[in-house]
């Protein structure tokens, strides 16, 4: 009976043997057959004496997986080699997909082992300093298998989230504009002076390293053997080294090690999960002219989070001149009917680009039909998708403003309605209706529990 074969999925690291794990070398030594992209085969050529070697070109990834499975079914030990970590943009995924689609399971006599290796991003990072010390992500710019809009959304999210970004497959002979588009997206949220490390053939014979500004990135010598590391807003270059701080300076004095005022060793930062909303309230107290929307932009958080910080205010920790209460989720349709008695209103609608439209209306003008909240008159047409209204907040700014803010599922403003005052102030009946509705429809206030590390 033919013995059961085995598939070893081997990450060989950047290419230099001293950076290959002992298990990777052992796996290749065990193998009867070694399969890989021709460039990877060359990197381990001196380990292949007496082996059956199968070289494959680019775009033949599935062929490699098929070959590995066929040889394993013949009872052979097969090592499929890949640079970096074979589980990161490597052949582990396609091979498992093929095996599982073929009916293989982990209980099958053919065993599969993934042998990890040093990734391109970690090995390239080691050559330029310590750029990955804080949160980072990797994004491949190859659109051979991934639609560009998906790649672009990833770049946008990483840029907005202030991640250090490792760009794989940044450029090829035919794909020359992808790195330019990536640069444009990153520059929407990053300074042109953001450090960028460009490492070509790291730990290989033709290794070449550049550290440039983000504004210069797309003009550099970049190819398929290049990994690009884009810093975050804190990354700096000093003495030729690219470093992303871990954040110790937020809590400790760098020279003395003493804990900074307001912080505690071993505890979350004052701007941590439990404390950051208190910082929002302090910001609103210290900047009385700021709007809630401006506070949301300052903290780079959805408006819903700022309103929740205001909701949690106490007599000892006020939110400046603001107060806010969230309407109960089951009250939205009843609230819509209650608007009819609020009299003259100012409807405020914001576009995603930041434009603000302010329209003077009457509460009785609001009509809901087929999920749309509409106002149609000779002066304007206003149509709001009421189905997107996920959260409604009663908001007051001292005696200067009273109204509601309607938010979407992401916690951003869908539209606002504000009572309109004349020279003598707010209409007393309208203000009474607003206050009564706030009392009637507000959700119970539940203070957040205090947690300890």
CSV table of C-alpha atoms in Angstrom, one decimal:
chain,number,residue,atom,x,y,z
A,1,UNK,CA,0.0,0.0,0.0
A,2,UNK,CA,1.3,3.5,-0.9
A,3,UNK,CA,2.3,5.5,2.1
A,4,UNK,CA,0.4,8.7,2.8
A,5,UNK,CA,2.1,11.8,1.4
A,6,UNK,CA,2.6,15.1,3.1
A,7,UNK,CA,2.5,18.7,1.9
A,8,UNK,CA,4.9,21.2,3.6
A,9,UNK,CA,4.1,24.8,2.9
A,10,UNK,CA,7.4,26.5,3.7
A,11,UNK,CA,8.0,30.2,4.2
A,12,UNK,CA,11.8,30.7,3.5
A,13,UNK,CA,11.9,34.3,4.8
A,14,UNK,CA,13.6,37.1,2.8
A,15,UNK,CA,16.0,34.8,1.0
A,16,UNK,CA,19.2,34.9,3.0
A,17,UNK,CA,19.8,31.5,4.6
A,18,UNK,CA,20.7,33.0,8.0
A,19,UNK,CA,17.1,34.4,8.2
A,20,UNK,CA,15.5,31.1,7.3
A,21,UNK,CA,14.1,29.1,10.3
A,22,UNK,CA,15.6,25.8,11.2
A,23,UNK,CA,12.2,24.1,10.6
A,24,UNK,CA,12.2,25.6,7.0
A,25,UNK,CA,15.6,24.1,6.3
A,26,UNK,CA,14.5,20.8,7.9
A,27,UNK,CA,11.3,20.7,5.8
A,28,UNK,CA,13.2,21.1,2.6
A,29,UNK,CA,15.6,18.4,3.6
A,30,UNK,CA,12.6,16.0,4.3
A,31,UNK,CA,11.0,16.6,0.9
A,32,UNK,CA,11.1,14.3,-2.1
A,33,UNK,CA,9.7,17.1,-4.3
A,34,UNK,CA,10.2,20.9,-4.1
A,35,UNK,CA,7.8,23.2,-5.9
A,36,UNK,CA,8.0,26.9,-6.2
A,37,UNK,CA,8.2,30.1,-8.3
A,38,UNK,CA,11.5,30.0,-10.2
A,39,UNK,CA,12.9,33.0,-8.3
A,40,UNK,CA,12.2,31.3,-4.9
A,41,UNK,CA,13.8,28.0,-6.1
A,42,UNK,CA,17.0,30.0,-6.9
A,43,UNK,CA,17.1,31.2,-3.3
A,44,UNK,CA,17.3,27.7,-1.9
A,45,UNK,CA,19.1,26.1,-4.8
A,46,UNK,CA,22.0,24.8,-2.7
A,47,UNK,CA,19.5,22.8,-0.5
A,48,UNK,CA,17.9,20.9,-3.4
A,49,UNK,CA,20.5,18.2,-4.2
A,50,UNK,CA,18.7,14.9,-5.0
A,51,UNK,CA,15.3,16.5,-5.0
A,52,UNK,CA,12.7,16.5,-7.8
A,53,UNK,CA,12.3,20.2,-8.5
A,54,UNK,CA,9.3,21.7,-10.2
A,55,UNK,CA,9.6,25.4,-11.2
A,56,UNK,CA,6.5,27.5,-12.0
A,57,UNK,CA,6.2,31.0,-13.3
A,58,UNK,CA,4.1,33.9,-12.2
A,59,UNK,CA,0.3,33.4,-12.6
A,60,UNK,CA,0.8,29.7,-12.2
A,61,UNK,CA,-0.1,29.6,-8.5
A,62,UNK,CA,-3.0,27.1,-8.8
A,63,UNK,CA,-0.8,24.8,-10.9
A,64,UNK,CA,1.7,24.7,-8.0
A,65,UNK,CA,-1.1,23.7,-5.6
A,66,UNK,CA,-2.4,21.0,-8.0
A,67,UNK,CA,1.1,19.6,-8.5
A,68,UNK,CA,1.7,19.5,-4.7
A,69,UNK,CA,-1.6,17.6,-4.2
A,70,UNK,CA,-1.0,15.1,-7.0
A,71,UNK,CA,2.5,14.2,-5.8
A,72,UNK,CA,1.3,13.9,-2.2
A,73,UNK,CA,-1.4,11.5,-3.3
A,74,UNK,CA,1.5,9.4,-4.7
A,75,UNK,CA,2.9,9.1,-1.2
A,76,UNK,CA,5.6,11.8,-1.6
A,77,UNK,CA,6.6,14.5,0.8
A,78,UNK,CA,6.2,17.8,-1.1
A,79,UNK,CA,7.7,21.1,0.0
A,80,UNK,CA,6.2,24.2,-1.6
A,81,UNK,CA,8.5,27.1,-1.0
A,82,UNK,CA,7.6,30.8,-0.9
A,83,UNK,CA,9.6,33.8,0.1
A,84,UNK,CA,8.5,35.6,3.3
A,85,UNK,CA,5.8,33.9,5.2
A,86,UNK,CA,3.9,31.5,3.0
A,87,UNK,CA,0.7,32.4,4.8
A,88,UNK,CA,1.0,36.1,4.1
A,89,UNK,CA,0.1,36.8,0.4
A,90,UNK,CA,1.5,33.3,-0.2
A,91,UNK,CA,0.6,29.8,-1.3
A,92,UNK,CA,-0.9,28.5,1.9
A,93,UNK,CA,-4.3,30.0,1.2
A,94,UNK,CA,-4.7,28.8,-2.4
A,95,UNK,CA,-3.4,25.3,-1.5
A,96,UNK,CA,-5.9,24.9,1.4
A,97,UNK,CA,-8.7,26.1,-0.9
A,98,UNK,CA,-7.8,23.5,-3.5
A,99,UNK,CA,-7.6,20.8,-0.9
A,100,UNK,CA,-10.8,21.6,0.8
A,101,UNK,CA,-12.7,21.9,-2.5
A,102,UNK,CA,-11.3,18.5,-3.4
A,103,UNK,CA,-12.8,16.9,-0.3
A,104,UNK,CA,-9.6,16.8,1.8
A,105,UNK,CA,-10.0,17.4,5.5
A,106,UNK,CA,-7.4,17.7,8.3
A,107,UNK,CA,-8.3,14.1,9.2
A,108,UNK,CA,-7.1,12.9,5.7
A,109,UNK,CA,-4.0,10.6,5.6
A,110,UNK,CA,-2.3,13.4,3.6
A,111,UNK,CA,-0.9,15.8,6.2
A,112,UNK,CA,-0.4,19.5,5.7
A,113,UNK,CA,2.0,21.7,7.7
A,114,UNK,CA,2.5,25.4,7.4
A,115,UNK,CA,6.1,26.4,8.2
A,116,UNK,CA,6.1,30.2,8.9
A,117,UNK,CA,8.8,32.5,7.8
A,118,UNK,CA,9.8,36.2,8.3
A,119,UNK,CA,7.4,38.3,6.3
A,120,UNK,CA,8.6,40.9,3.8
A,121,UNK,CA,7.2,43.7,5.9
A,122,UNK,CA,9.0,42.6,9.1
A,123,UNK,CA,12.4,41.8,7.3
A,124,UNK,CA,12.3,45.1,5.4
A,125,UNK,CA,11.4,47.0,8.6
A,126,UNK,CA,14.4,45.6,10.3
A,127,UNK,CA,16.7,47.2,7.6
A,128,UNK,CA,15.4,50.7,8.2
A,129,UNK,CA,14.9,50.9,12.0
A,130,UNK,CA,11.7,50.3,13.8
A,131,UNK,CA,8.8,51.6,11.7
A,132,UNK,CA,6.2,48.9,12.8
A,133,UNK,CA,6.4,49.4,16.5
A,134,UNK,CA,2.8,50.7,16.6
A,135,UNK,CA,-0.4,49.6,14.8
A,136,UNK,CA,0.2,48.7,11.1
A,137,UNK,CA,-1.5,46.9,8.3
A,138,UNK,CA,-0.5,45.5,4.9
A,139,UNK,CA,-2.2,46.2,1.6
A,140,UNK,CA,-1.4,44.6,-1.8
A,141,UNK,CA,-1.7,47.0,-4.7
A,142,UNK,CA,-2.1,44.1,-7.2
A,143,UNK,CA,-5.5,44.2,-8.9
A,144,UNK,CA,-4.9,40.9,-10.7
A,145,UNK,CA,-7.3,39.2,-8.2
A,146,UNK,CA,-8.7,42.1,-6.2
A,147,UNK,CA,-10.9,44.9,-7.6
A,148,UNK,CA,-9.3,48.3,-7.4
A,149,UNK,CA,-12.2,49.9,-5.4
A,150,UNK,CA,-11.6,47.3,-2.7
A,151,UNK,CA,-7.9,48.2,-2.6
A,152,UNK,CA,-8.8,51.9,-2.6
A,153,UNK,CA,-11.2,51.5,0.4
A,154,UNK,CA,-8.5,49.7,2.3
A,155,UNK,CA,-6.0,52.5,1.6
A,156,UNK,CA,-8.5,55.1,2.6
A,157,UNK,CA,-9.4,53.3,5.9
A,158,UNK,CA,-5.8,52.7,6.8
A,159,UNK,CA,-4.9,56.3,6.1
A,160,UNK,CA,-7.9,57.6,8.2
A,161,UNK,CA,-7.0,55.2,11.0
A,162,UNK,CA,-3.4,56.4,11.1
A,163,UNK,CA,-1.9,53.0,10.5
A,164,UNK,CA,1.6,52.5,9.3
A,165,UNK,CA,1.0,50.9,5.9
A,166,UNK,CA,3.1,48.2,4.2
A,167,UNK,CA,2.4,48.2,0.5
A,168,UNK,CA,3.0,44.8,-1.2
A,169,UNK,CA,3.2,44.4,-5.0
A,170,UNK,CA,3.4,48.2,-5.4
A,171,UNK,CA,4.4,48.3,-9.1
A,172,UNK,CA,5.1,46.2,-12.1
A,173,UNK,CA,6.0,46.7,-15.7
A,174,UNK,CA,2.3,46.9,-16.6
A,175,UNK,CA,0.9,48.3,-13.3
A,176,UNK,CA,2.6,51.6,-13.1
A,177,UNK,CA,-0.2,53.9,-11.8
A,178,UNK,CA,-1.3,52.0,-8.8
A,179,UNK,CA,1.5,53.4,-6.6
A,180,UNK,CA,0.5,56.9,-7.8
A,181,UNK,CA,-3.1,56.4,-6.9
A,182,UNK,CA,-2.1,55.0,-3.5
A,183,UNK,CA,0.0,58.0,-2.9
A,184,UNK,CA,-2.9,60.3,-3.7
A,185,UNK,CA,-5.2,58.5,-1.3
A,186,UNK,CA,-2.7,58.6,1.5
A,187,UNK,CA,-2.0,62.3,1.0
A,188,UNK,CA,-5.6,63.1,1.7
A,189,UNK,CA,-4.9,62.1,5.4
A,190,UNK,CA,-1.1,62.3,5.8
A,191,UNK,CA,1.4,65.1,5.7
A,192,UNK,CA,3.6,65.2,2.5
A,193,UNK,CA,6.6,64.9,4.9
A,194,UNK,CA,5.5,61.5,6.2
A,195,UNK,CA,8.5,59.2,6.1
A,196,UNK,CA,8.4,56.3,3.6
A,197,UNK,CA,10.9,53.4,3.4
A,198,UNK,CA,11.3,51.8,0.0
A,199,UNK,CA,13.2,48.5,0.3
A,200,UNK,CA,14.0,46.6,-2.8
A,201,UNK,CA,15.3,43.0,-2.6
A,202,UNK,CA,15.8,43.1,1.1
A,203,UNK,CA,18.5,40.7,2.3
A,204,UNK,CA,19.2,39.7,-1.3
A,205,UNK,CA,22.1,40.4,-3.6
A,206,UNK,CA,20.7,43.6,-5.1
A,207,UNK,CA,19.3,45.1,-1.9
A,208,UNK,CA,18.5,48.8,-2.2
A,209,UNK,CA,17.0,51.1,0.4
A,210,UNK,CA,15.6,54.6,0.2
A,211,UNK,CA,13.9,56.7,2.9
A,212,UNK,CA,11.9,59.5,1.4
A,213,UNK,CA,8.9,61.8,2.0
A,214,UNK,CA,5.4,60.6,1.1
A,215,UNK,CA,5.3,63.4,-1.5
A,216,UNK,CA,8.2,61.8,-3.3
A,217,UNK,CA,7.2,58.1,-3.0
A,218,UNK,CA,5.7,57.5,-6.5
A,219,UNK,CA,8.8,59.0,-8.2
A,220,UNK,CA,11.2,56.4,-6.7
A,221,UNK,CA,12.6,53.2,-8.2
A,222,UNK,CA,9.9,50.7,-7.2
A,223,UNK,CA,9.1,47.3,-8.6
A,224,UNK,CA,7.7,43.9,-7.8
A,225,UNK,CA,10.6,43.1,-5.5
A,226,UNK,CA,10.0,46.2,-3.5
A,227,UNK,CA,8.1,46.6,-0.2
A,228,UNK,CA,7.0,50.1,0.7
A,229,UNK,CA,6.5,51.1,4.4
A,230,UNK,CA,4.5,54.3,4.9
A,231,UNK,CA,4.8,55.9,8.4
A,232,UNK,CA,1.9,57.2,10.5
A,233,UNK,CA,1.5,60.7,11.9
A,234,UNK,CA,4.1,60.0,14.6
A,235,UNK,CA,6.8,58.2,12.6
A,236,UNK,CA,10.1,60.1,12.4
A,237,UNK,CA,13.5,59.7,10.8
A,238,UNK,CA,16.6,60.4,12.8
A,239,UNK,CA,20.2,59.4,12.0
A,240,UNK,CA,19.0,57.6,9.0
A,241,UNK,CA,16.6,55.4,11.0
A,242,UNK,CA,12.8,55.3,10.6
A,243,UNK,CA,11.0,54.9,13.9
A,244,UNK,CA,7.4,54.8,14.9
A,245,UNK,CA,7.0,55.6,18.6
A,246,UNK,CA,5.0,53.0,20.7
A,247,UNK,CA,3.4,55.8,22.7
A,248,UNK,CA,5.4,55.8,25.9
A,249,UNK,CA,5.8,59.6,25.7
A,250,UNK,CA,2.1,59.9,26.2
A,251,UNK,CA,2.5,58.6,29.7
A,252,UNK,CA,6.1,59.0,30.8
A,253,UNK,CA,8.8,61.6,30.6
A,254,UNK,CA,11.4,60.2,28.2
A,255,UNK,CA,14.4,61.4,30.1
A,256,UNK,CA,13.3,60.7,33.7
A,257,UNK,CA,10.8,57.9,33.3
A,258,UNK,CA,8.5,59.7,35.6
A,259,UNK,CA,4.7,59.4,35.0
A,260,UNK,CA,3.2,62.5,33.5
A,261,UNK,CA,0.6,64.5,35.4
A,262,UNK,CA,-2.9,62.9,35.1
A,263,UNK,CA,-1.5,59.5,34.2
A,264,UNK,CA,-0.9,56.3,36.2
A,265,UNK,CA,1.6,53.6,35.6
A,266,UNK,CA,-0.1,50.3,34.6
A,267,UNK,CA,-3.4,52.0,34.0
A,268,UNK,CA,-5.1,53.1,30.8
A,269,UNK,CA,-4.3,56.6,29.5
A,270,UNK,CA,-6.6,59.5,30.5
A,271,UNK,CA,-7.6,59.4,26.8
A,272,UNK,CA,-8.2,55.6,27.0
A,273,UNK,CA,-11.5,53.9,26.6
A,274,UNK,CA,-12.8,54.9,30.0
A,275,UNK,CA,-11.4,58.4,30.1
A,276,UNK,CA,-11.5,59.9,26.7
A,277,UNK,CA,-15.1,61.1,26.9
A,278,UNK,CA,-14.2,63.1,30.0
A,279,UNK,CA,-11.6,64.7,27.8
A,280,UNK,CA,-14.4,65.6,25.3
A,281,UNK,CA,-16.3,67.3,28.1
A,282,UNK,CA,-13.2,69.2,29.2
A,283,UNK,CA,-12.6,70.3,25.6
A,284,UNK,CA,-16.2,71.6,25.4
A,285,UNK,CA,-15.7,73.5,28.7
A,286,UNK,CA,-12.5,75.0,27.6
A,287,UNK,CA,-13.7,76.0,24.1
A,288,UNK,CA,-17.2,77.3,24.6
A,289,UNK,CA,-17.6,78.6,21.0
A,290,UNK,CA,-17.0,75.1,19.5
A,291,UNK,CA,-19.9,73.2,18.0
A,292,UNK,CA,-20.5,69.5,18.5
A,293,UNK,CA,-19.7,68.8,14.9
A,294,UNK,CA,-16.3,70.6,15.3
A,295,UNK,CA,-15.7,68.6,18.4
A,296,UNK,CA,-16.3,65.4,16.4
A,297,UNK,CA,-13.8,66.6,13.8
A,298,UNK,CA,-11.3,67.5,16.5
A,299,UNK,CA,-11.4,64.0,18.1
A,300,UNK,CA,-11.9,62.3,14.7
A,301,UNK,CA,-14.9,60.4,16.1
A,302,UNK,CA,-18.5,60.1,14.9
A,303,UNK,CA,-20.9,62.7,16.2
A,304,UNK,CA,-22.7,60.0,18.1
A,305,UNK,CA,-19.7,59.5,20.4
A,306,UNK,CA,-19.5,63.2,21.2
A,307,UNK,CA,-23.2,63.3,22.0
A,308,UNK,CA,-22.7,60.3,24.3
A,309,UNK,CA,-19.9,62.1,26.1
A,310,UNK,CA,-22.3,65.0,26.6
A,311,UNK,CA,-25.0,62.6,27.8
A,312,UNK,CA,-22.7,61.4,30.6
A,313,UNK,CA,-22.0,64.8,32.0
A,314,UNK,CA,-22.5,65.4,35.7
A,315,UNK,CA,-22.7,68.4,37.9
A,316,UNK,CA,-19.0,67.9,38.7
A,317,UNK,CA,-18.0,67.1,35.1
A,318,UNK,CA,-20.1,69.3,32.8
A,319,UNK,CA,-20.0,69.4,29.0
A,320,UNK,CA,-19.7,73.1,28.8
A,321,UNK,CA,-23.0,74.7,27.8
A,322,UNK,CA,-24.3,71.5,26.1
A,323,UNK,CA,-26.7,68.9,27.2
A,324,UNK,CA,-27.9,65.9,25.2
A,325,UNK,CA,-30.4,63.0,25.7
A,326,UNK,CA,-30.9,60.2,23.3
A,327,UNK,CA,-34.4,59.3,22.2
A,328,UNK,CA,-35.6,55.8,22.9
A,329,UNK,CA,-35.2,53.6,19.8
A,330,UNK,CA,-38.9,52.8,19.7
A,331,UNK,CA,-40.0,56.5,19.8
A,332,UNK,CA,-38.9,57.6,16.4
A,333,UNK,CA,-42.2,57.4,14.6
A,334,UNK,CA,-44.0,59.1,17.5
A,335,UNK,CA,-41.3,61.8,17.5
A,336,UNK,CA,-42.0,62.4,13.8
A,337,UNK,CA,-45.6,63.2,14.7
A,338,UNK,CA,-44.5,65.4,17.6
A,339,UNK,CA,-42.5,67.7,15.3
A,340,UNK,CA,-45.7,69.0,14.0
A,341,UNK,CA,-46.2,71.1,17.1
A,342,UNK,CA,-42.7,72.6,17.2
A,343,UNK,CA,-43.6,75.5,15.0
A,344,UNK,CA,-40.9,77.3,13.0
A,345,UNK,CA,-37.8,75.2,12.5
A,346,UNK,CA,-34.4,75.5,10.9
A,347,UNK,CA,-33.5,72.3,9.1
A,348,UNK,CA,-29.8,71.7,8.7
A,349,UNK,CA,-28.4,69.2,6.2
A,350,UNK,CA,-24.7,68.5,5.6
A,351,UNK,CA,-23.2,66.9,2.5
A,352,UNK,CA,-20.3,64.5,2.8
A,353,UNK,CA,-18.0,67.1,1.4
A,354,UNK,CA,-18.9,69.5,4.2
A,355,UNK,CA,-21.4,71.8,2.6
A,356,UNK,CA,-24.3,72.9,4.9
A,357,UNK,CA,-27.8,73.8,3.8
A,358,UNK,CA,-30.0,75.6,6.3
A,359,UNK,CA,-33.7,75.8,5.4
A,360,UNK,CA,-36.5,77.6,7.3
A,361,UNK,CA,-39.5,75.4,7.5
A,362,UNK,CA,-42.5,74.7,9.7
A,363,UNK,CA,-43.0,71.5,11.7
A,364,UNK,CA,-46.2,70.9,9.9
A,365,UNK,CA,-44.3,70.8,6.5
A,366,UNK,CA,-42.6,67.5,7.4
A,367,UNK,CA,-44.3,64.7,5.6
A,368,UNK,CA,-43.2,61.0,5.7
A,369,UNK,CA,-44.1,58.7,2.8
A,370,UNK,CA,-42.6,55.4,1.7
A,371,UNK,CA,-39.7,55.8,4.0
A,372,UNK,CA,-38.8,59.4,2.9
A,373,UNK,CA,-39.2,62.6,5.0
A,374,UNK,CA,-40.0,65.3,2.5
A,375,UNK,CA,-40.7,69.0,2.3
A,376,UNK,CA,-41.9,70.3,-1.0
A,377,UNK,CA,-42.8,74.0,-1.6
A,378,UNK,CA,-42.2,76.7,-4.2
A,379,UNK,CA,-38.8,77.6,-2.7
A,380,UNK,CA,-37.1,74.2,-2.4
A,381,UNK,CA,-37.5,70.5,-2.2
A,382,UNK,CA,-36.0,68.6,0.7
A,383,UNK,CA,-35.9,64.7,0.7
A,384,UNK,CA,-34.3,62.8,3.6
A,385,UNK,CA,-34.2,59.0,3.7
A,386,UNK,CA,-35.9,58.5,7.1
A,387,UNK,CA,-35.0,54.8,7.0
A,388,UNK,CA,-31.4,55.8,7.6
A,389,UNK,CA,-32.3,57.5,10.9
A,390,UNK,CA,-30.7,55.2,13.5
A,391,UNK,CA,-30.3,57.6,16.4
A,392,UNK,CA,-32.2,60.8,17.5
A,393,UNK,CA,-30.7,63.1,20.1
A,394,UNK,CA,-32.3,66.0,21.9
A,395,UNK,CA,-29.7,68.7,22.1
A,396,UNK,CA,-29.6,72.0,23.8
A,397,UNK,CA,-26.8,74.6,23.9
A,398,UNK,CA,-27.6,76.7,27.0
A,399,UNK,CA,-30.5,78.9,26.1
A,400,UNK,CA,-29.1,79.6,22.6
A,401,UNK,CA,-30.3,76.5,20.7
A,402,UNK,CA,-32.8,73.7,21.2
A,403,UNK,CA,-33.5,70.9,18.8
A,404,UNK,CA,-32.7,67.4,17.6
A,405,UNK,CA,-29.9,65.8,15.8
A,406,UNK,CA,-30.7,62.7,13.7
A,407,UNK,CA,-27.8,60.4,13.0
A,408,UNK,CA,-27.2,57.5,10.6
A,409,UNK,CA,-25.9,54.0,11.4
A,410,UNK,CA,-22.3,55.2,11.4
A,411,UNK,CA,-23.1,57.8,14.0
A,412,UNK,CA,-22.8,60.8,11.6
A,413,UNK,CA,-25.3,63.6,11.1
A,414,UNK,CA,-28.2,62.8,8.8
A,415,UNK,CA,-29.9,66.1,9.5
A,416,UNK,CA,-30.8,68.5,12.3
A,417,UNK,CA,-33.9,70.4,13.3
A,418,UNK,CA,-33.6,73.5,15.5
A,419,UNK,CA,-36.2,75.7,17.0
A,420,UNK,CA,-36.2,79.2,15.5
A,421,UNK,CA,-36.1,82.2,17.8
A,422,UNK,CA,-37.1,85.8,17.0
A,423,UNK,CA,-36.0,89.0,18.7
A,424,UNK,CA,-37.9,88.1,21.8
A,425,UNK,CA,-36.6,84.6,22.0
A,426,UNK,CA,-38.1,81.2,21.4
A,427,UNK,CA,-41.8,80.7,21.1
A,428,UNK,CA,-42.9,79.5,24.6
A,429,UNK,CA,-45.3,76.9,23.3
A,430,UNK,CA,-42.7,75.4,20.9
A,431,UNK,CA,-40.1,75.4,23.6
A,432,UNK,CA,-42.5,73.7,26.0
A,433,UNK,CA,-43.3,71.0,23.4
A,434,UNK,CA,-39.6,70.4,22.8
A,435,UNK,CA,-39.0,70.0,26.6
A,436,UNK,CA,-42.0,67.8,27.1
A,437,UNK,CA,-41.1,65.6,24.2
A,438,UNK,CA,-37.5,65.3,25.5
A,439,UNK,CA,-38.9,64.1,28.8
A,440,UNK,CA,-41.4,61.8,27.2
A,441,UNK,CA,-39.2,60.2,24.5
A,442,UNK,CA,-35.7,60.1,26.0
A,443,UNK,CA,-34.1,56.8,26.8
A,444,UNK,CA,-33.2,56.2,30.4
A,445,UNK,CA,-29.8,57.5,31.3
A,446,UNK,CA,-27.4,54.6,32.3
A,447,UNK,CA,-24.0,55.6,33.5
A,448,UNK,CA,-21.1,53.6,32.1
A,449,UNK,CA,-19.6,51.1,34.6
A,450,UNK,CA,-16.1,51.7,35.8
A,451,UNK,CA,-13.6,49.0,34.9
A,452,UNK,CA,-10.2,48.4,36.3
A,453,UNK,CA,-7.2,46.8,34.6
